[in-house]
PDB file of C-alpha atoms in Angstrom:
ATOM      1  CA  MET A   1     -62.845-109.471  72.034  1.00 64.00           C
ATOM      2  CA  VAL A   2     -62.805-111.339  68.704  1.00 78.00           C
ATOM      3  CA  LYS A   3     -65.781-112.550  66.721  1.00 86.00           C
ATOM      4  CA  ALA A   4     -65.918-116.265  65.992  1.00 95.00           C
ATOM      5  CA  PHE A   5     -66.308-117.537  62.351  1.00 97.00           C
ATOM      6  CA  TYR A   6     -67.134-120.936  64.060  1.00 97.00           C
ATOM      7  CA  LYS A   7     -67.477-121.985  67.633  1.00 97.00           C
ATOM      8  CA  LYS A   8     -68.474-125.374  69.039  1.00 95.00           C
ATOM      9  CA  GLN A   9     -67.341-127.917  71.604  1.00 90.00           C
ATOM     10  CA  HIS A  10     -64.286-125.961  72.729  1.00 96.00           C
ATOM     11  CA  MET A  11     -63.306-125.457  69.079  1.00 98.00           C
ATOM     12  CA  MET A  12     -63.137-121.822  67.762  1.00 98.00           C
ATOM     13  CA  LEU A  13     -62.138-120.543  64.261  1.00 98.00           C
ATOM     14  CA  ILE A  14     -61.559-116.862  63.691  1.00 98.00           C
ATOM     15  CA  HIS A  15     -61.605-115.154  60.314  1.00 97.00           C
ATOM     16  CA  GLY A  16     -59.133-112.156  60.312  1.00 96.00           C
ATOM     17  CA  ASP A  17     -55.618-110.891  60.056  1.00 96.00           C
ATOM     18  CA  THR A  18     -53.381-112.957  62.245  1.00 96.00           C
ATOM     19  CA  PHE A  19     -51.593-109.883  63.717  1.00 97.00           C
ATOM     20  CA  ASP A  20     -54.857-108.155  64.587  1.00 97.00           C
ATOM     21  CA  VAL A  21     -56.473-111.259  66.148  1.00 97.00           C
ATOM     22  CA  LEU A  22     -53.466-112.235  68.148  1.00 98.00           C
ATOM     23  CA  SER A  23     -53.310-108.730  69.714  1.00 97.00           C
ATOM     24  CA  LYS A  24     -56.837-109.152  70.971  1.00 96.00           C
ATOM     25  CA  ILE A  25     -56.412-112.587  72.593  1.00 97.00           C
ATOM     26  CA  LYS A  26     -55.873-112.334  76.420  1.00 97.00           C
ATOM     27  CA  PRO A  27     -52.296-112.737  77.353  1.00 98.00           C
ATOM     28  CA  GLU A  28     -50.929-115.953  78.666  1.00 98.00           C
ATOM     29  CA  THR A  29     -54.033-118.063  78.050  1.00 98.00           C
ATOM     30  CA  VAL A  30     -52.635-120.608  75.495  1.00 98.00           C
ATOM     31  CA  ASP A  31     -50.777-123.731  76.421  1.00 98.00           C
ATOM     32  CA  MET A  32     -49.314-124.571  73.005  1.00 98.00           C
ATOM     33  CA  ILE A  33     -48.962-122.931  69.583  1.00 98.00           C
ATOM     34  CA  PHE A  34     -48.497-124.850  66.261  1.00 98.00           C
ATOM     35  CA  ALA A  35     -47.745-122.703  63.321  1.00 98.00           C
ATOM     36  CA  ASP A  36     -47.244-123.360  59.678  1.00 97.00           C
ATOM     37  CA  PRO A  37     -46.592-119.897  58.408  1.00 96.00           C
ATOM     38  CA  PRO A  38     -46.247-118.896  54.745  1.00 93.00           C
ATOM     39  CA  TYR A  39     -43.024-120.337  53.233  1.00 85.00           C
ATOM     40  CA  PHE A  40     -42.916-117.452  50.738  1.00 80.00           C
ATOM     41  CA  LEU A  41     -42.511-119.677  47.628  1.00 75.00           C
ATOM     42  CA  SER A  42     -44.909-117.934  45.268  1.00 55.00           C
ATOM     43  CA  ASN A  43     -42.283-116.645  42.787  1.00 54.00           C
ATOM     44  CA  GLY A  44     -43.663-117.810  39.390  1.00 55.00           C
ATOM     45  CA  GLY A  45     -41.888-121.093  39.498  1.00 49.00           C
ATOM     46  CA  ILE A  46     -43.117-124.602  39.010  1.00 47.00           C
ATOM     47  CA  SER A  47     -43.406-127.812  40.978  1.00 48.00           C
ATOM     48  CA  ASN A  48     -44.757-131.401  40.789  1.00 51.00           C
ATOM     49  CA  SER A  49     -48.097-132.532  42.072  1.00 51.00           C
ATOM     50  CA  GLY A  50     -49.391-136.043  41.364  1.00 52.00           C
ATOM     51  CA  GLY A  51     -47.145-136.273  38.372  1.00 51.00           C
ATOM     52  CA  GLN A  52     -48.338-133.085  36.913  1.00 52.00           C
ATOM     53  CA  VAL A  53     -46.336-129.883  36.404  1.00 48.00           C
ATOM     54  CA  VAL A  54     -48.095-127.096  38.517  1.00 48.00           C
ATOM     55  CA  SER A  55     -47.370-123.487  39.504  1.00 49.00           C
ATOM     56  CA  VAL A  56     -45.928-122.876  42.884  1.00 47.00           C
ATOM     57  CA  ASP A  57     -47.865-119.679  43.253  1.00 51.00           C
ATOM     58  CA  LYS A  58     -50.317-120.154  46.113  1.00 52.00           C
ATOM     59  CA  GLY A  59     -51.690-116.576  46.523  1.00 60.00           C
ATOM     60  CA  ASP A  60     -50.808-113.155  47.752  1.00 63.00           C
ATOM     61  CA  TRP A  61     -50.472-114.377  51.188  1.00 45.00           C
ATOM     62  CA  ASP A  62     -47.423-116.443  50.131  1.00 53.00           C
ATOM     63  CA  LYS A  63     -45.497-113.614  48.391  1.00 64.00           C
ATOM     64  CA  VAL A  64     -42.897-111.330  49.826  1.00 70.00           C
ATOM     65  CA  SER A  65     -40.634-108.693  48.143  1.00 75.00           C
ATOM     66  CA  SER A  66     -37.393-109.094  50.268  1.00 89.00           C
ATOM     67  CA  PHE A  67     -35.675-110.952  52.986  1.00 89.00           C
ATOM     68  CA  GLU A  68     -36.173-107.994  55.403  1.00 94.00           C
ATOM     69  CA  GLU A  69     -39.910-108.004  54.756  1.00 94.00           C
ATOM     70  CA  LYS A  70     -40.000-111.710  55.420  1.00 94.00           C
ATOM     71  CA  HIS A  71     -38.009-111.475  58.674  1.00 96.00           C
ATOM     72  CA  GLN A  72     -40.110-108.586  59.981  1.00 96.00           C
ATOM     73  CA  PHE A  73     -43.181-110.598  59.233  1.00 96.00           C
ATOM     74  CA  ASN A  74     -41.826-113.541  61.292  1.00 97.00           C
ATOM     75  CA  ARG A  75     -40.662-111.375  64.129  1.00 98.00           C
ATOM     76  CA  GLN A  76     -43.989-109.557  64.461  1.00 98.00           C
ATOM     77  CA  TRP A  77     -46.232-112.676  64.657  1.00 98.00           C
ATOM     78  CA  ILE A  78     -43.846-114.546  66.885  1.00 98.00           C
ATOM     79  CA  ARG A  79     -43.734-111.546  69.228  1.00 98.00           C
ATOM     80  CA  LEU A  80     -47.567-111.517  69.457  1.00 98.00           C
ATOM     81  CA  ALA A  81     -47.563-115.249  69.938  1.00 98.00           C
ATOM     82  CA  ARG A  82     -45.196-114.951  72.835  1.00 98.00           C
ATOM     83  CA  THR A  83     -47.698-112.654  74.583  1.00 98.00           C
ATOM     84  CA  VAL A  84     -50.579-115.073  74.474  1.00 98.00           C
ATOM     85  CA  LEU A  85     -48.527-118.102  75.493  1.00 98.00           C
ATOM     86  CA  LYS A  86     -48.572-119.190  79.029  1.00 98.00           C
ATOM     87  CA  PRO A  87     -45.173-119.010  80.967  1.00 98.00           C
ATOM     88  CA  ASN A  88     -44.720-122.742  80.707  1.00 98.00           C
ATOM     89  CA  GLY A  89     -46.231-123.069  77.300  1.00 98.00           C
ATOM     90  CA  THR A  90     -44.410-124.062  74.037  1.00 98.00           C
ATOM     91  CA  ILE A  91     -44.536-123.211  70.374  1.00 98.00           C
ATOM     92  CA  TRP A  92     -43.956-125.447  67.338  1.00 98.00           C
ATOM     93  CA  ILE A  93     -43.143-123.892  63.939  1.00 98.00           C
ATOM     94  CA  SER A  94     -42.904-125.837  60.677  1.00 98.00           C
ATOM     95  CA  GLY A  95     -41.075-124.545  57.696  1.00 96.00           C
ATOM     96  CA  SER A  96     -38.817-125.392  54.719  1.00 94.00           C
ATOM     97  CA  LEU A  97     -35.358-124.009  53.990  1.00 93.00           C
ATOM     98  CA  HIS A  98     -37.113-120.949  52.403  1.00 91.00           C
ATOM     99  CA  ASN A  99     -38.330-119.582  55.722  1.00 95.00           C
ATOM    100  CA  ILE A 100     -37.231-121.688  58.644  1.00 97.00           C
ATOM    101  CA  TYR A 101     -33.794-119.844  59.177  1.00 96.00           C
ATOM    102  CA  SER A 102     -35.536-116.644  59.449  1.00 97.00           C
ATOM    103  CA  VAL A 103     -38.019-118.241  61.953  1.00 98.00           C
ATOM    104  CA  GLY A 104     -35.160-119.622  64.145  1.00 98.00           C
ATOM    105  CA  MET A 105     -33.567-116.189  64.341  1.00 98.00           C
ATOM    106  CA  ALA A 106     -36.820-114.596  65.078  1.00 98.00           C
ATOM    107  CA  LEU A 107     -37.589-116.936  67.794  1.00 98.00           C
ATOM    108  CA  GLU A 108     -34.323-116.080  69.626  1.00 98.00           C
ATOM    109  CA  GLN A 109     -34.680-112.427  68.989  1.00 98.00           C
ATOM    110  CA  GLU A 110     -38.142-112.419  70.478  1.00 98.00           C
ATOM    111  CA  GLY A 111     -37.189-114.173  73.652  1.00 98.00           C
ATOM    112  CA  PHE A 112     -37.440-117.843  72.963  1.00 98.00           C
ATOM    113  CA  LYS A 113     -35.338-120.796  73.735  1.00 98.00           C
ATOM    114  CA  ILE A 114     -35.344-123.520  70.975  1.00 98.00           C
ATOM    115  CA  LEU A 115     -35.716-126.910  72.618  1.00 98.00           C
ATOM    116  CA  ASN A 116     -35.500-129.129  69.496  1.00 98.00           C
ATOM    117  CA  ASN A 117     -34.993-129.034  65.736  1.00 98.00           C
ATOM    118  CA  ILE A 118     -37.229-131.785  64.423  1.00 98.00           C
ATOM    119  CA  THR A 119     -36.546-133.048  60.927  1.00 98.00           C
ATOM    120  CA  TRP A 120     -39.754-134.445  59.230  1.00 98.00           C
ATOM    121  CA  GLN A 121     -38.486-136.809  56.645  1.00 98.00           C
ATOM    122  CA  LYS A 122     -41.086-137.432  53.896  1.00 97.00           C
ATOM    123  CA  THR A 123     -41.156-141.014  52.510  1.00 97.00           C
ATOM    124  CA  ASN A 124     -42.816-139.935  49.243  1.00 96.00           C
ATOM    125  CA  PRO A 125     -41.587-136.359  48.298  1.00 95.00           C
ATOM    126  CA  ALA A 126     -42.341-134.857  44.966  1.00 91.00           C
ATOM    127  CA  PRO A 127     -39.348-135.278  42.454  1.00 92.00           C
ATOM    128  CA  ASN A 128     -37.167-132.223  41.692  1.00 90.00           C
ATOM    129  CA  LEU A 129     -38.147-131.329  38.012  1.00 89.00           C
ATOM    130  CA  SER A 130     -35.079-129.251  37.184  1.00 89.00           C
ATOM    131  CA  CYS A 131     -32.651-132.031  38.049  1.00 92.00           C
ATOM    132  CA  ARG A 132     -30.240-129.391  39.301  1.00 94.00           C
ATOM    133  CA  TYR A 133     -30.840-129.874  43.062  1.00 93.00           C
ATOM    134  CA  PHE A 134     -31.172-132.658  45.506  1.00 95.00           C
ATOM    135  CA  THR A 135     -34.866-133.763  45.882  1.00 95.00           C
ATOM    136  CA  HIS A 136     -36.402-131.691  48.814  1.00 94.00           C
ATOM    137  CA  SER A 137     -37.604-134.452  51.106  1.00 96.00           C
ATOM    138  CA  THR A 138     -37.523-132.816  54.572  1.00 97.00           C
ATOM    139  CA  GLU A 139     -39.051-129.995  56.609  1.00 97.00           C
ATOM    140  CA  THR A 140     -38.051-128.655  59.870  1.00 98.00           C
ATOM    141  CA  ILE A 141     -40.197-128.092  62.854  1.00 98.00           C
ATOM    142  CA  LEU A 142     -38.702-126.022  65.703  1.00 98.00           C
ATOM    143  CA  TRP A 143     -39.977-126.525  69.184  1.00 98.00           C
ATOM    144  CA  ALA A 144     -39.345-123.713  71.700  1.00 98.00           C
ATOM    145  CA  ARG A 145     -40.333-122.204  75.083  1.00 98.00           C
ATOM    146  CA  LYS A 146     -39.968-118.822  76.506  1.00 98.00           C
ATOM    147  CA  ASN A 147     -36.394-118.080  77.482  1.00 97.00           C
ATOM    148  CA  ASP A 148     -37.288-117.288  81.032  1.00 95.00           C
ATOM    149  CA  LYS A 149     -35.395-118.556  84.121  1.00 92.00           C
ATOM    150  CA  ASN A 150     -38.459-120.217  85.714  1.00 94.00           C
ATOM    151  CA  ALA A 151     -40.091-121.620  82.598  1.00 95.00           C
ATOM    152  CA  ARG A 152     -40.772-125.346  82.902  1.00 96.00           C
ATOM    153  CA  HIS A 153     -42.201-126.766  79.602  1.00 98.00           C
ATOM    154  CA  TYR A 154     -44.304-130.020  79.542  1.00 98.00           C
ATOM    155  CA  TYR A 155     -42.816-132.969  77.643  1.00 98.00           C
ATOM    156  CA  ASN A 156     -44.525-136.413  77.851  1.00 98.00           C
ATOM    157  CA  TYR A 157     -41.307-138.374  77.736  1.00 98.00           C
ATOM    158  CA  GLU A 158     -42.788-141.730  78.700  1.00 98.00           C
ATOM    159  CA  LEU A 159     -45.491-141.639  75.996  1.00 98.00           C
ATOM    160  CA  MET A 160     -43.066-140.705  73.282  1.00 98.00           C
ATOM    161  CA  LYS A 161     -40.710-143.499  74.441  1.00 98.00           C
ATOM    162  CA  GLU A 162     -43.674-145.935  74.321  1.00 98.00           C
ATOM    163  CA  ILE A 163     -44.662-144.829  70.787  1.00 97.00           C
ATOM    164  CA  ASN A 164     -40.994-145.377  69.814  1.00 98.00           C
ATOM    165  CA  ASP A 165     -40.894-149.139  70.801  1.00 97.00           C
ATOM    166  CA  GLY A 166     -39.397-148.262  74.341  1.00 98.00           C
ATOM    167  CA  LYS A 167     -36.560-146.229  73.129  1.00 98.00           C
ATOM    168  CA  GLN A 168     -35.998-142.469  73.451  1.00 98.00           C
ATOM    169  CA  MET A 169     -37.679-140.658  70.589  1.00 98.00           C
ATOM    170  CA  LYS A 170     -35.152-139.026  68.240  1.00 98.00           C
ATOM    171  CA  ASP A 171     -35.548-135.625  66.524  1.00 98.00           C
ATOM    172  CA  VAL A 172     -35.987-137.232  63.054  1.00 98.00           C
ATOM    173  CA  TRP A 173     -39.570-138.228  62.335  1.00 98.00           C
ATOM    174  CA  THR A 174     -40.346-140.251  59.232  1.00 98.00           C
ATOM    175  CA  GLY A 175     -43.730-140.478  57.432  1.00 98.00           C
ATOM    176  CA  SER A 176     -45.716-139.817  54.321  1.00 97.00           C
ATOM    177  CA  LEU A 177     -47.090-136.639  52.877  1.00 96.00           C
ATOM    178  CA  THR A 178     -50.751-135.917  53.607  1.00 96.00           C
ATOM    179  CA  LYS A 179     -53.006-138.862  52.437  1.00 95.00           C
ATOM    180  CA  LYS A 180     -55.635-138.125  49.899  1.00 94.00           C
ATOM    181  CA  ALA A 181     -58.221-139.536  52.407  1.00 95.00           C
ATOM    182  CA  GLU A 182     -57.486-136.524  54.666  1.00 96.00           C
ATOM    183  CA  LYS A 183     -58.202-134.051  51.925  1.00 96.00           C
ATOM    184  CA  TRP A 184     -61.812-135.048  51.434  1.00 95.00           C
ATOM    185  CA  ALA A 185     -63.164-131.608  52.651  1.00 94.00           C
ATOM    186  CA  GLY A 186     -61.268-129.449  50.115  1.00 94.00           C
ATOM    187  CA  LYS A 187     -57.927-128.645  48.781  1.00 91.00           C
ATOM    188  CA  HIS A 188     -55.251-126.694  50.626  1.00 92.00           C
ATOM    189  CA  PRO A 189     -51.680-126.414  49.072  1.00 90.00           C
ATOM    190  CA  THR A 190     -49.795-127.054  52.384  1.00 91.00           C
ATOM    191  CA  GLN A 191     -52.020-129.412  54.361  1.00 95.00           C
ATOM    192  CA  LYS A 192     -50.121-131.219  57.121  1.00 97.00           C
ATOM    193  CA  PRO A 193     -50.824-134.922  57.835  1.00 97.00           C
ATOM    194  CA  GLU A 194     -52.852-135.678  60.812  1.00 98.00           C
ATOM    195  CA  TYR A 195     -50.265-138.101  62.476  1.00 98.00           C
ATOM    196  CA  LEU A 196     -47.735-135.236  62.596  1.00 98.00           C
ATOM    197  CA  LEU A 197     -49.991-133.004  64.593  1.00 98.00           C
ATOM    198  CA  GLU A 198     -51.120-135.825  66.719  1.00 98.00           C
ATOM    199  CA  ARG A 199     -47.593-136.486  67.855  1.00 98.00           C
ATOM    200  CA  ILE A 200     -46.802-132.818  68.535  1.00 98.00           C
ATOM    201  CA  ILE A 201     -49.921-132.387  70.626  1.00 98.00           C
ATOM    202  CA  LEU A 202     -49.474-135.603  72.620  1.00 98.00           C
ATOM    203  CA  ALA A 203     -45.710-134.764  73.274  1.00 98.00           C
ATOM    204  CA  SER A 204     -46.339-131.234  74.715  1.00 98.00           C
ATOM    205  CA  THR A 205     -49.890-130.918  76.007  1.00 98.00           C
ATOM    206  CA  GLN A 206     -52.323-132.626  78.372  1.00 98.00           C
ATOM    207  CA  LYS A 207     -56.135-133.148  78.051  1.00 97.00           C
ATOM    208  CA  GLY A 208     -58.025-129.913  78.354  1.00 97.00           C
ATOM    209  CA  ASP A 209     -55.099-127.732  77.385  1.00 98.00           C
ATOM    210  CA  CYS A 210     -55.680-124.833  74.892  1.00 98.00           C
ATOM    211  CA  ILE A 211     -53.927-125.000  71.532  1.00 98.00           C
ATOM    212  CA  LEU A 212     -53.673-122.110  69.001  1.00 98.00           C
ATOM    213  CA  ASP A 213     -52.872-122.151  65.309  1.00 98.00           C
ATOM    214  CA  PRO A 214     -52.400-118.689  63.974  1.00 98.00           C
ATOM    215  CA  PHE A 215     -52.280-119.986  60.284  1.00 98.00           C
ATOM    216  CA  VAL A 216     -54.888-122.597  60.506  1.00 98.00           C
ATOM    217  CA  GLY A 217     -55.383-123.303  56.792  1.00 96.00           C
ATOM    218  CA  SER A 218     -57.486-126.555  56.364  1.00 96.00           C
ATOM    219  CA  GLY A 219     -57.555-127.141  60.080  1.00 98.00           C
ATOM    220  CA  THR A 220     -55.350-130.185  60.747  1.00 98.00           C
ATOM    221  CA  THR A 221     -54.201-128.825  64.054  1.00 98.00           C
ATOM    222  CA  GLY A 222     -57.903-128.363  65.131  1.00 98.00           C
ATOM    223  CA  VAL A 223     -58.897-131.905  63.965  1.00 98.00           C
ATOM    224  CA  ALA A 224     -56.102-133.488  65.982  1.00 98.00           C
ATOM    225  CA  ALA A 225     -56.750-131.175  69.022  1.00 98.00           C
ATOM    226  CA  LYS A 226     -60.516-132.280  69.068  1.00 98.00           C
ATOM    227  CA  ARG A 227     -59.655-135.882  68.608  1.00 97.00           C
ATOM    228  CA  LEU A 228     -57.295-135.826  71.556  1.00 98.00           C
ATOM    229  CA  GLY A 229     -59.557-133.740  73.933  1.00 97.00           C
ATOM    230  CA  ARG A 230     -57.702-130.315  73.721  1.00 98.00           C
ATOM    231  CA  LYS A 231     -59.262-127.008  73.272  1.00 98.00           C
ATOM    232  CA  PHE A 232     -58.547-125.139  70.056  1.00 98.00           C
ATOM    233  CA  ILE A 233     -58.337-121.670  68.478  1.00 98.00           C
ATOM    234  CA  GLY A 234     -57.475-121.344  64.748  1.00 98.00           C
ATOM    235  CA  ILE A 235     -57.026-118.066  62.827  1.00 98.00           C
ATOM    236  CA  ASP A 236     -56.948-117.441  59.081  1.00 97.00           C
ATOM    237  CA  ALA A 237     -57.443-114.690  56.695  1.00 95.00           C
ATOM    238  CA  GLU A 238     -58.829-116.836  53.892  1.00 95.00           C
ATOM    239  CA  LYS A 239     -62.489-117.763  54.270  1.00 96.00           C
ATOM    240  CA  ASP A 240     -62.332-120.637  51.847  1.00 96.00           C
ATOM    241  CA  TYR A 241     -59.841-122.408  54.027  1.00 97.00           C
ATOM    242  CA  LEU A 242     -61.809-121.763  57.113  1.00 97.00           C
ATOM    243  CA  GLU A 243     -64.806-123.452  55.584  1.00 97.00           C
ATOM    244  CA  ILE A 244     -62.642-126.629  54.969  1.00 98.00           C
ATOM    245  CA  ALA A 245     -61.487-126.396  58.570  1.00 98.00           C
ATOM    246  CA  LYS A 246     -65.038-126.065  59.811  1.00 98.00           C
ATOM    247  CA  THR A 247     -66.339-129.034  57.739  1.00 98.00           C
ATOM    248  CA  ARG A 248     -63.401-131.113  59.015  1.00 98.00           C
ATOM    249  CA  LEU A 249     -64.023-130.123  62.683  1.00 98.00           C
ATOM    250  CA  GLU A 250     -67.760-130.927  62.371  1.00 97.00           C
ATOM    251  CA  ASN A 251     -66.890-134.359  61.219  1.00 96.00           C
ATOM    252  CA  GLU A 252     -64.518-135.141  64.163  1.00 96.00           C
ATOM    253  CA  LYS A 253     -65.673-136.405  67.486  1.00 91.00           C
ATOM    254  CA  TRP A 254     -64.755-134.541  70.646  1.00 90.00           C
ATOM    255  CA  ASN A 255     -62.747-136.751  72.970  1.00 83.00           C
ATOM    256  CA  LYS A 256     -63.577-135.875  76.538  1.00 76.00           C
TER     257      LYS A 256
END
């Protein structure tokens, strides 16, 4: 059993260590997982935010001492995630070049089959201040299911085709960074836009399904889940972020 930080209308937020909480969730009870794990970018560098030079350091949760430590972190949480995922469930993991290759390897090592490699192309990326690299304008989202012979994942092909003007949807999705209007409840350094999570949830779940986010942050996954009539569990070790997520969930209507 885990103690809820917040629980209302099929929405649950849990304050705690992701590894500890995942190990206490009943096995094979989750239909879909979306995870935006730490990118491990907090290395003392600088970046651009709203035209201002800012530090890339986000906190101790975003720091790691070696590749081995980073990869072990990814294997551990993905292994636990696999346990709570239903046989036909799927997992989506977002990341930049700094972490996504470790994530991809960890998925295969822990018994997953990668279904798609989604490229999220940002229309308004921050400029590269050093002028020594191409502007980082994309992130990768891996979609995977258990690599079991009898696994049959759900994919709402017809809806995705309809959204894409009657054509098969491709694995390159284009859109803006998170709008300021979606950050009204508080600031989180890596808040994902709501349209991105809405598409992911619509593509791979049905109404009433249970969605888990093990690094919930400011709660975008939960907001989209509630809006679309899905149940939700979010985990985070930072209470300040959970307060933002709680406020956003309270403001969203449950779509039965």
